[in-house]
Amino acid sequence: MELNDPTASALYEAVVRSGGDLVVGLDFDGTLAPIVEDPTQAHVHPDVPDLLVALADRVRGVAVVTGRPVRQALALGDLDQVGTRIAERHRSFIVLGQYGNERWTAVDRRVVSPRPPAGLAGFLREVPSLVRRADAADAYVEPKGLAVALHTRRLPDPVGSFARLLPLVADAATRHGLAVEPGRLVVEVRAPGMHKGLAVSRLAEEWSAKGFLFAGDDLGDVEAFTELRAMRDDGIATMAVCSHGGDGPEELEEIADHVVDGPEGVVDFLKGLVADLGPQAG
C-alpha cells in the first residue's frame, strides 16, 4: 500500500515487517462504526467481521478497545461470531470495553468486569439537575454500568449544549472522585485510573508485541497514540492511524502518523494491510 507521506510510509513498512509479532488495536465508534445520532444503532461497516478474521490470521492478536461496554460492542459488531471464527483458527482476539476496564476474549467468552466506581451513583443522581442547568434537558443519557455518557448530538444546538454541559459535568465528576472523558458531542464520566494508553501497554506486554498499530478517532484515543510513541522509543514498530470523520478532534490528528477518511477509510487501510502482510500465518 502506497502512503504519500515518507515518514508515514517508513512507519507502515516497519509495522508490516513485524508481521506475526504485530498487534492491531481498533477503536469502535467512528473507527469501525460510523458516528450516529442513536448510539444503539452504531453498527460496524459491513466488511469489518471478515476483515478482523483476516487480520487475526496474519498477526499476533487483534483487539477492539472501546469506551462502550463489551456486550454492546459484541452485539453491534457481531464480534461474538467474529471471535468464534478466530478461535477456530487458534488465533487471538480480545474486546476491551469501558476503556479497558472490561475484558472478553474469543477463548474465555465471558465478560470480566470490576464493580462500578464509588461515586457513580451519587453523580447519576445529579444528572437531571446538570442537564437542566445547561439548558440541555433532552440530552441522551447512556448508563454503561461502570460509567455514564451524556450525548448532545440529538439536540437543536448540539455544539452549544455540549459547551455548556461539559464544565458542569466536569465539576460534578471531580466532586464524586470520577474521571471525565470528553468526546465528539458526548461527555463520559467513569472511574479514574484506566485509559486506552494503559490498555494498549498491557496488550503489548501480554502478546509480546514487536509491532503495534492502533486506529482511533476521538480524544479517548489520545492516550493510546501517546503510548505508541513511547513504545516506538523502546524499539517497537508502531503506527497511529486517525479516523477523521469530519468533526474529530484536532489534537488526535496532530499526533497521528496517518489520517484516513472515517470508517470507510479505516476499512480500506486495513484491507491494504492484510494484503501487504501476505499469506496467513501457519
PDB file of N, CA and C in Angstrom, residues 23-29 32 44 48-49 52-53 56 61-87 91-114 146 194 196 199-200 202-203 206-207 212 214:
ATOM      1  N   VAL A  23       0.518  -6.507  16.761  1.00  0.00           N
ATOM      2  CA  VAL A  23      -0.784  -6.410  17.413  1.00  0.00           C
ATOM      3  C   VAL A  23      -1.547  -5.258  16.757  1.00  0.00           C
ATOM      4  N   VAL A  24      -2.808  -5.485  16.446  1.00  0.00           N
ATOM      5  CA  VAL A  24      -3.667  -4.459  15.864  1.00  0.00           C
ATOM      6  C   VAL A  24      -4.771  -4.118  16.858  1.00  0.00           C
ATOM      7  N   GLY A  25      -4.816  -2.847  17.268  1.00  0.00           N
ATOM      8  CA  GLY A  25      -5.859  -2.373  18.178  1.00  0.00           C
ATOM      9  C   GLY A  25      -6.775  -1.406  17.456  1.00  0.00           C
ATOM     10  N   LEU A  26      -8.074  -1.507  17.698  1.00  0.00           N
ATOM     11  CA  LEU A  26      -9.053  -0.712  16.961  1.00  0.00           C
ATOM     12  C   LEU A  26     -10.120  -0.173  17.895  1.00  0.00           C
ATOM     13  N   ASP A  27     -10.349   1.126  17.832  1.00  0.00           N
ATOM     14  CA  ASP A  27     -11.491   1.732  18.492  1.00  0.00           C
ATOM     15  C   ASP A  27     -12.764   1.260  17.777  1.00  0.00           C
ATOM     16  N   PHE A  28     -13.916   1.520  18.378  1.00  0.00           N
ATOM     17  CA  PHE A  28     -15.187   1.081  17.785  1.00  0.00           C
ATOM     18  C   PHE A  28     -15.909   2.243  17.096  1.00  0.00           C
ATOM     19  N   ASP A  29     -16.523   3.124  17.870  1.00  0.00           N
ATOM     20  CA  ASP A  29     -17.308   4.219  17.278  1.00  0.00           C
ATOM     21  C   ASP A  29     -16.413   5.207  16.539  1.00  0.00           C
ATOM     22  N   LEU A  32     -14.573   1.701  13.499  1.00  0.00           N
ATOM     23  CA  LEU A  32     -15.182   0.535  12.852  1.00  0.00           C
ATOM     24  C   LEU A  32     -16.645   0.787  12.507  1.00  0.00           C
ATOM     25  N   VAL A  44     -21.184  -1.803  12.849  1.00  0.00           N
ATOM     26  CA  VAL A  44     -19.903  -1.704  12.161  1.00  0.00           C
ATOM     27  C   VAL A  44     -20.085  -1.730  10.643  1.00  0.00           C
ATOM     28  N   VAL A  48     -16.261  -5.289   8.132  1.00  0.00           N
ATOM     29  CA  VAL A  48     -15.425  -5.431   9.321  1.00  0.00           C
ATOM     30  C   VAL A  48     -15.296  -6.871   9.814  1.00  0.00           C
ATOM     31  N   PRO A  49     -16.381  -7.652   9.964  1.00  0.00           N
ATOM     32  CA  PRO A  49     -16.207  -9.007  10.505  1.00  0.00           C
ATOM     33  C   PRO A  49     -15.199  -9.854   9.730  1.00  0.00           C
ATOM     34  N   LEU A  52     -11.592  -8.504  10.257  1.00  0.00           N
ATOM     35  CA  LEU A  52     -10.976  -8.839  11.539  1.00  0.00           C
ATOM     36  C   LEU A  52     -10.454 -10.270  11.542  1.00  0.00           C
ATOM     37  N   VAL A  53     -11.202 -11.170  10.933  1.00  0.00           N
ATOM     38  CA  VAL A  53     -10.758 -12.562  10.848  1.00  0.00           C
ATOM     39  C   VAL A  53      -9.487 -12.650  10.003  1.00  0.00           C
ATOM     40  N   ALA A  56      -6.566 -11.314  12.021  1.00  0.00           N
ATOM     41  CA  ALA A  56      -6.162 -12.236  13.080  1.00  0.00           C
ATOM     42  C   ALA A  56      -5.363 -13.413  12.530  1.00  0.00           C
ATOM     43  N   GLY A  61      -2.192 -10.695  17.390  1.00  0.00           N
ATOM     44  CA  GLY A  61      -3.501 -10.574  18.005  1.00  0.00           C
ATOM     45  C   GLY A  61      -4.226  -9.332  17.537  1.00  0.00           C
ATOM     46  N   VAL A  62      -5.547  -9.376  17.595  1.00  0.00           N
ATOM     47  CA  VAL A  62      -6.399  -8.238  17.241  1.00  0.00           C
ATOM     48  C   VAL A  62      -7.252  -7.905  18.461  1.00  0.00           C
ATOM     49  N   ALA A  63      -7.349  -6.611  18.778  1.00  0.00           N
ATOM     50  CA  ALA A  63      -8.148  -6.180  19.920  1.00  0.00           C
ATOM     51  C   ALA A  63      -9.018  -5.002  19.527  1.00  0.00           C
ATOM     52  N   VAL A  64     -10.273  -5.045  19.944  1.00  0.00           N
ATOM     53  CA  VAL A  64     -11.146  -3.879  19.861  1.00  0.00           C
ATOM     54  C   VAL A  64     -11.120  -3.232  21.236  1.00  0.00           C
ATOM     55  N   VAL A  65     -10.718  -1.960  21.284  1.00  0.00           N
ATOM     56  CA  VAL A  65     -10.574  -1.235  22.554  1.00  0.00           C
ATOM     57  C   VAL A  65     -11.527  -0.045  22.498  1.00  0.00           C
ATOM     58  N   THR A  66     -12.584  -0.087  23.298  1.00  0.00           N
ATOM     59  CA  THR A  66     -13.679   0.867  23.144  1.00  0.00           C
ATOM     60  C   THR A  66     -14.138   1.413  24.479  1.00  0.00           C
ATOM     61  N   GLY A  67     -14.764   2.584  24.435  1.00  0.00           N
ATOM     62  CA  GLY A  67     -15.409   3.125  25.617  1.00  0.00           C
ATOM     63  C   GLY A  67     -16.749   2.464  25.893  1.00  0.00           C
ATOM     64  N   ARG A  68     -17.274   1.756  24.938  1.00  0.00           N
ATOM     65  CA  ARG A  68     -18.552   1.068  25.124  1.00  0.00           C
ATOM     66  C   ARG A  68     -18.405  -0.121  26.082  1.00  0.00           C
ATOM     67  N   PRO A  69     -19.492  -0.510  26.741  1.00  0.00           N
ATOM     68  CA  PRO A  69     -19.486  -1.797  27.428  1.00  0.00           C
ATOM     69  C   PRO A  69     -19.229  -2.916  26.425  1.00  0.00           C
ATOM     70  N   VAL A  70     -18.550  -3.946  26.857  1.00  0.00           N
ATOM     71  CA  VAL A  70     -18.199  -5.054  25.963  1.00  0.00           C
ATOM     72  C   VAL A  70     -19.432  -5.638  25.288  1.00  0.00           C
ATOM     73  N   ARG A  71     -20.488  -5.852  26.050  1.00  0.00           N
ATOM     74  CA  ARG A  71     -21.668  -6.521  25.470  1.00  0.00           C
ATOM     75  C   ARG A  71     -22.280  -5.702  24.337  1.00  0.00           C
ATOM     76  N   GLN A  72     -22.242  -4.368  24.448  1.00  0.00           N
ATOM     77  CA  GLN A  72     -22.727  -3.534  23.350  1.00  0.00           C
ATOM     78  C   GLN A  72     -21.871  -3.723  22.103  1.00  0.00           C
ATOM     79  N   ALA A  73     -20.563  -3.700  22.281  1.00  0.00           N
ATOM     80  CA  ALA A  73     -19.661  -3.856  21.138  1.00  0.00           C
ATOM     81  C   ALA A  73     -19.840  -5.223  20.493  1.00  0.00           C
ATOM     82  N   LEU A  74     -19.993  -6.254  21.298  1.00  0.00           N
ATOM     83  CA  LEU A  74     -20.204  -7.597  20.754  1.00  0.00           C
ATOM     84  C   LEU A  74     -21.454  -7.626  19.885  1.00  0.00           C
ATOM     85  N   ALA A  75     -22.542  -7.007  20.366  1.00  0.00           N
ATOM     86  CA  ALA A  75     -23.808  -7.041  19.642  1.00  0.00           C
ATOM     87  C   ALA A  75     -23.769  -6.198  18.378  1.00  0.00           C
ATOM     88  N   LEU A  76     -23.248  -4.976  18.473  1.00  0.00           N
ATOM     89  CA  LEU A  76     -23.270  -4.066  17.333  1.00  0.00           C
ATOM     90  C   LEU A  76     -22.261  -4.439  16.262  1.00  0.00           C
ATOM     91  N   GLY A  77     -21.217  -5.166  16.641  1.00  0.00           N
ATOM     92  CA  GLY A  77     -20.194  -5.540  15.673  1.00  0.00           C
ATOM     93  C   GLY A  77     -20.227  -6.995  15.271  1.00  0.00           C
ATOM     94  N   ASP A  78     -21.214  -7.751  15.779  1.00  0.00           N
ATOM     95  CA  ASP A  78     -21.248  -9.203  15.542  1.00  0.00           C
ATOM     96  C   ASP A  78     -19.923  -9.823  15.968  1.00  0.00           C
ATOM     97  N   LEU A  79     -19.327  -9.247  17.025  1.00  0.00           N
ATOM     98  CA  LEU A  79     -17.980  -9.655  17.422  1.00  0.00           C
ATOM     99  C   LEU A  79     -17.953 -11.005  18.110  1.00  0.00           C
ATOM    100  N   ASP A  80     -19.080 -11.434  18.657  1.00  0.00           N
ATOM    101  CA  ASP A  80     -19.142 -12.773  19.236  1.00  0.00           C
ATOM    102  C   ASP A  80     -18.876 -13.815  18.155  1.00  0.00           C
ATOM    103  N   GLN A  81     -19.552 -13.653  17.001  1.00  0.00           N
ATOM    104  CA  GLN A  81     -19.335 -14.579  15.902  1.00  0.00           C
ATOM    105  C   GLN A  81     -17.932 -14.438  15.308  1.00  0.00           C
ATOM    106  N   VAL A  82     -17.447 -13.193  15.270  1.00  0.00           N
ATOM    107  CA  VAL A  82     -16.065 -12.983  14.827  1.00  0.00           C
ATOM    108  C   VAL A  82     -15.105 -13.756  15.732  1.00  0.00           C
ATOM    109  N   GLY A  83     -15.336 -13.663  17.041  1.00  0.00           N
ATOM    110  CA  GLY A  83     -14.486 -14.381  17.982  1.00  0.00           C
ATOM    111  C   GLY A  83     -14.527 -15.879  17.788  1.00  0.00           C
ATOM    112  N   THR A  84     -15.708 -16.406  17.499  1.00  0.00           N
ATOM    113  CA  THR A  84     -15.830 -17.850  17.245  1.00  0.00           C
ATOM    114  C   THR A  84     -14.981 -18.261  16.050  1.00  0.00           C
ATOM    115  N   ARG A  85     -15.063 -17.502  14.985  1.00  0.00           N
ATOM    116  CA  ARG A  85     -14.300 -17.821  13.779  1.00  0.00           C
ATOM    117  C   ARG A  85     -12.795 -17.730  14.029  1.00  0.00           C
ATOM    118  N   ILE A  86     -12.388 -16.716  14.786  1.00  0.00           N
ATOM    119  CA  ILE A  86     -10.954 -16.542  15.063  1.00  0.00           C
ATOM    120  C   ILE A  86     -10.447 -17.642  15.983  1.00  0.00           C
ATOM    121  N   ALA A  87     -11.238 -17.986  17.011  1.00  0.00           N
ATOM    122  CA  ALA A  87     -10.827 -19.048  17.930  1.00  0.00           C
ATOM    123  C   ALA A  87     -10.693 -20.387  17.214  1.00  0.00           C
ATOM    124  N   ARG A  91      -6.323 -18.442  16.676  1.00  0.00           N
ATOM    125  CA  ARG A  91      -5.713 -17.116  16.678  1.00  0.00           C
ATOM    126  C   ARG A  91      -6.294 -16.314  17.843  1.00  0.00           C
ATOM    127  N   SER A  92      -5.816 -15.094  18.054  1.00  0.00           N
ATOM    128  CA  SER A  92      -6.151 -14.329  19.260  1.00  0.00           C
ATOM    129  C   SER A  92      -6.998 -13.101  18.950  1.00  0.00           C
ATOM    130  N   PHE A  93      -8.071 -12.927  19.738  1.00  0.00           N
ATOM    131  CA  PHE A  93      -8.975 -11.797  19.579  1.00  0.00           C
ATOM    132  C   PHE A  93      -9.532 -11.416  20.942  1.00  0.00           C
ATOM    133  N   ILE A  94      -9.433 -10.121  21.285  1.00  0.00           N
ATOM    134  CA  ILE A  94      -9.883  -9.604  22.578  1.00  0.00           C
ATOM    135  C   ILE A  94     -10.747  -8.368  22.349  1.00  0.00           C
ATOM    136  N   VAL A  95     -11.777  -8.229  23.157  1.00  0.00           N
ATOM    137  CA  VAL A  95     -12.554  -6.988  23.196  1.00  0.00           C
ATOM    138  C   VAL A  95     -12.388  -6.402  24.594  1.00  0.00           C
ATOM    139  N   LEU A  96     -11.865  -5.177  24.652  1.00  0.00           N
ATOM    140  CA  LEU A  96     -11.723  -4.451  25.910  1.00  0.00           C
ATOM    141  C   LEU A  96     -12.747  -3.323  25.917  1.00  0.00           C
ATOM    142  N   GLY A  97     -13.647  -3.348  26.877  1.00  0.00           N
ATOM    143  CA  GLY A  97     -14.690  -2.338  26.960  1.00  0.00           C
ATOM    144  C   GLY A  97     -14.431  -1.337  28.064  1.00  0.00           C
ATOM    145  N   GLN A  98     -15.158  -0.205  27.996  1.00  0.00           N
ATOM    146  CA  GLN A  98     -15.058   0.840  29.008  1.00  0.00           C
ATOM    147  C   GLN A  98     -13.595   1.216  29.256  1.00  0.00           C
ATOM    148  N   TYR A  99     -12.892   1.456  28.129  1.00  0.00           N
ATOM    149  CA  TYR A  99     -11.506   1.935  28.124  1.00  0.00           C
ATOM    150  C   TYR A  99     -10.515   0.928  28.693  1.00  0.00           C
ATOM    151  N   GLY A 100     -10.909  -0.333  28.770  1.00  0.00           N
ATOM    152  CA  GLY A 100     -10.012  -1.364  29.280  1.00  0.00           C
ATOM    153  C   GLY A 100     -10.453  -1.957  30.595  1.00  0.00           C
ATOM    154  N   ASN A 101     -11.508  -1.418  31.197  1.00  0.00           N
ATOM    155  CA  ASN A 101     -11.988  -1.960  32.468  1.00  0.00           C
ATOM    156  C   ASN A 101     -12.682  -3.309  32.301  1.00  0.00           C
ATOM    157  N   GLU A 102     -13.295  -3.545  31.149  1.00  0.00           N
ATOM    158  CA  GLU A 102     -13.956  -4.825  30.878  1.00  0.00           C
ATOM    159  C   GLU A 102     -13.151  -5.605  29.843  1.00  0.00           C
ATOM    160  N   ARG A 103     -13.196  -6.928  29.951  1.00  0.00           N
ATOM    161  CA  ARG A 103     -12.394  -7.776  29.063  1.00  0.00           C
ATOM    162  C   ARG A 103     -13.199  -9.007  28.643  1.00  0.00           C
ATOM    163  N   TRP A 104     -13.113  -9.311  27.364  1.00  0.00           N
ATOM    164  CA  TRP A 104     -13.733 -10.517  26.786  1.00  0.00           C
ATOM    165  C   TRP A 104     -12.766 -11.078  25.771  1.00  0.00           C
ATOM    166  N   THR A 105     -12.549 -12.389  25.786  1.00  0.00           N
ATOM    167  CA  THR A 105     -11.661 -12.995  24.803  1.00  0.00           C
ATOM    168  C   THR A 105     -12.403 -14.058  24.013  1.00  0.00           C
ATOM    169  N   ALA A 106     -11.901 -14.332  22.820  1.00  0.00           N
ATOM    170  CA  ALA A 106     -12.522 -15.321  21.950  1.00  0.00           C
ATOM    171  C   ALA A 106     -12.446 -16.719  22.543  1.00  0.00           C
ATOM    172  N   VAL A 107     -11.551 -16.923  23.495  1.00  0.00           N
ATOM    173  CA  VAL A 107     -11.396 -18.237  24.132  1.00  0.00           C
ATOM    174  C   VAL A 107     -12.296 -18.347  25.357  1.00  0.00           C
ATOM    175  N   ASP A 108     -12.208 -17.376  26.285  1.00  0.00           N
ATOM    176  CA  ASP A 108     -12.984 -17.458  27.531  1.00  0.00           C
ATOM    177  C   ASP A 108     -14.463 -17.147  27.325  1.00  0.00           C
ATOM    178  N   ARG A 109     -14.765 -16.179  26.443  1.00  0.00           N
ATOM    179  CA  ARG A 109     -16.137 -15.853  26.061  1.00  0.00           C
ATOM    180  C   ARG A 109     -17.012 -15.433  27.238  1.00  0.00           C
ATOM    181  N   ARG A 110     -16.411 -14.757  28.188  1.00  0.00           N
ATOM    182  CA  ARG A 110     -17.176 -14.182  29.296  1.00  0.00           C
ATOM    183  C   ARG A 110     -16.612 -12.795  29.587  1.00  0.00           C
ATOM    184  N   VAL A 111     -17.474 -11.909  30.057  1.00  0.00           N
ATOM    185  CA  VAL A 111     -17.060 -10.546  30.349  1.00  0.00           C
ATOM    186  C   VAL A 111     -16.533 -10.478  31.778  1.00  0.00           C
ATOM    187  N   VAL A 112     -15.298 -10.056  31.914  1.00  0.00           N
ATOM    188  CA  VAL A 112     -14.689  -9.852  33.228  1.00  0.00           C
ATOM    189  C   VAL A 112     -14.716  -8.357  33.508  1.00  0.00           C
ATOM    190  N   SER A 113     -15.329  -7.978  34.631  1.00  0.00           N
ATOM    191  CA  SER A 113     -15.556  -6.559  34.895  1.00  0.00           C
ATOM    192  C   SER A 113     -15.430  -6.276  36.384  1.00  0.00           C
ATOM    193  N   PRO A 114     -14.893  -5.095  36.737  1.00  0.00           N
ATOM    194  CA  PRO A 114     -14.861  -4.704  38.148  1.00  0.00           C
ATOM    195  C   PRO A 114     -16.220  -4.180  38.598  1.00  0.00           C
ATOM    196  N   LEU A 146     -20.400   0.809  34.382  1.00  0.00           N
ATOM    197  CA  LEU A 146     -19.222   1.352  35.050  1.00  0.00           C
ATOM    198  C   LEU A 146     -19.049   2.835  34.781  1.00  0.00           C
ATOM    199  N   MET A 194      -7.872   4.153  34.588  1.00  0.00           N
ATOM    200  CA  MET A 194      -7.800   3.293  33.412  1.00  0.00           C
ATOM    201  C   MET A 194      -8.063   4.141  32.180  1.00  0.00           C
ATOM    202  N   LYS A 196      -7.080   4.146  27.522  1.00  0.00           N
ATOM    203  CA  LYS A 196      -6.676   3.300  26.397  1.00  0.00           C
ATOM    204  C   LYS A 196      -5.166   3.159  26.275  1.00  0.00           C
ATOM    205  N   ALA A 199      -4.398   0.319  28.435  1.00  0.00           N
ATOM    206  CA  ALA A 199      -4.894  -0.898  27.788  1.00  0.00           C
ATOM    207  C   ALA A 199      -3.947  -1.360  26.681  1.00  0.00           C
ATOM    208  N   VAL A 200      -3.460  -0.411  25.877  1.00  0.00           N
ATOM    209  CA  VAL A 200      -2.511  -0.734  24.803  1.00  0.00           C
ATOM    210  C   VAL A 200      -1.215  -1.291  25.377  1.00  0.00           C
ATOM    211  N   ARG A 202      -0.742  -2.872  28.179  1.00  0.00           N
ATOM    212  CA  ARG A 202      -0.952  -4.228  28.703  1.00  0.00           C
ATOM    213  C   ARG A 202      -1.096  -5.244  27.584  1.00  0.00           C
ATOM    214  N   LEU A 203      -1.758  -4.873  26.496  1.00  0.00           N
ATOM    215  CA  LEU A 203      -1.876  -5.790  25.360  1.00  0.00           C
ATOM    216  C   LEU A 203      -0.505  -6.081  24.757  1.00  0.00           C
ATOM    217  N   GLU A 206       1.204  -8.473  27.090  1.00  0.00           N
ATOM    218  CA  GLU A 206       0.567  -9.794  27.082  1.00  0.00           C
ATOM    219  C   GLU A 206       0.919 -10.582  25.830  1.00  0.00           C
ATOM    220  N   TRP A 207       0.958  -9.902  24.690  1.00  0.00           N
ATOM    221  CA  TRP A 207       1.200 -10.578  23.421  1.00  0.00           C
ATOM    222  C   TRP A 207       2.647 -10.452  22.932  1.00  0.00           C
ATOM    223  N   PHE A 212       2.934  -2.599  16.803  1.00  0.00           N
ATOM    224  CA  PHE A 212       1.594  -2.289  17.305  1.00  0.00           C
ATOM    225  C   PHE A 212       1.000  -1.182  16.447  1.00  0.00           C
ATOM    226  N   PHE A 214      -2.552   1.048  15.964  1.00  0.00           N
ATOM    227  CA  PHE A 214      -3.813   1.377  16.620  1.00  0.00           C
ATOM    228  C   PHE A 214      -4.538   2.424  15.795  1.00  0.00           C
TER     229      PHE A 214
END
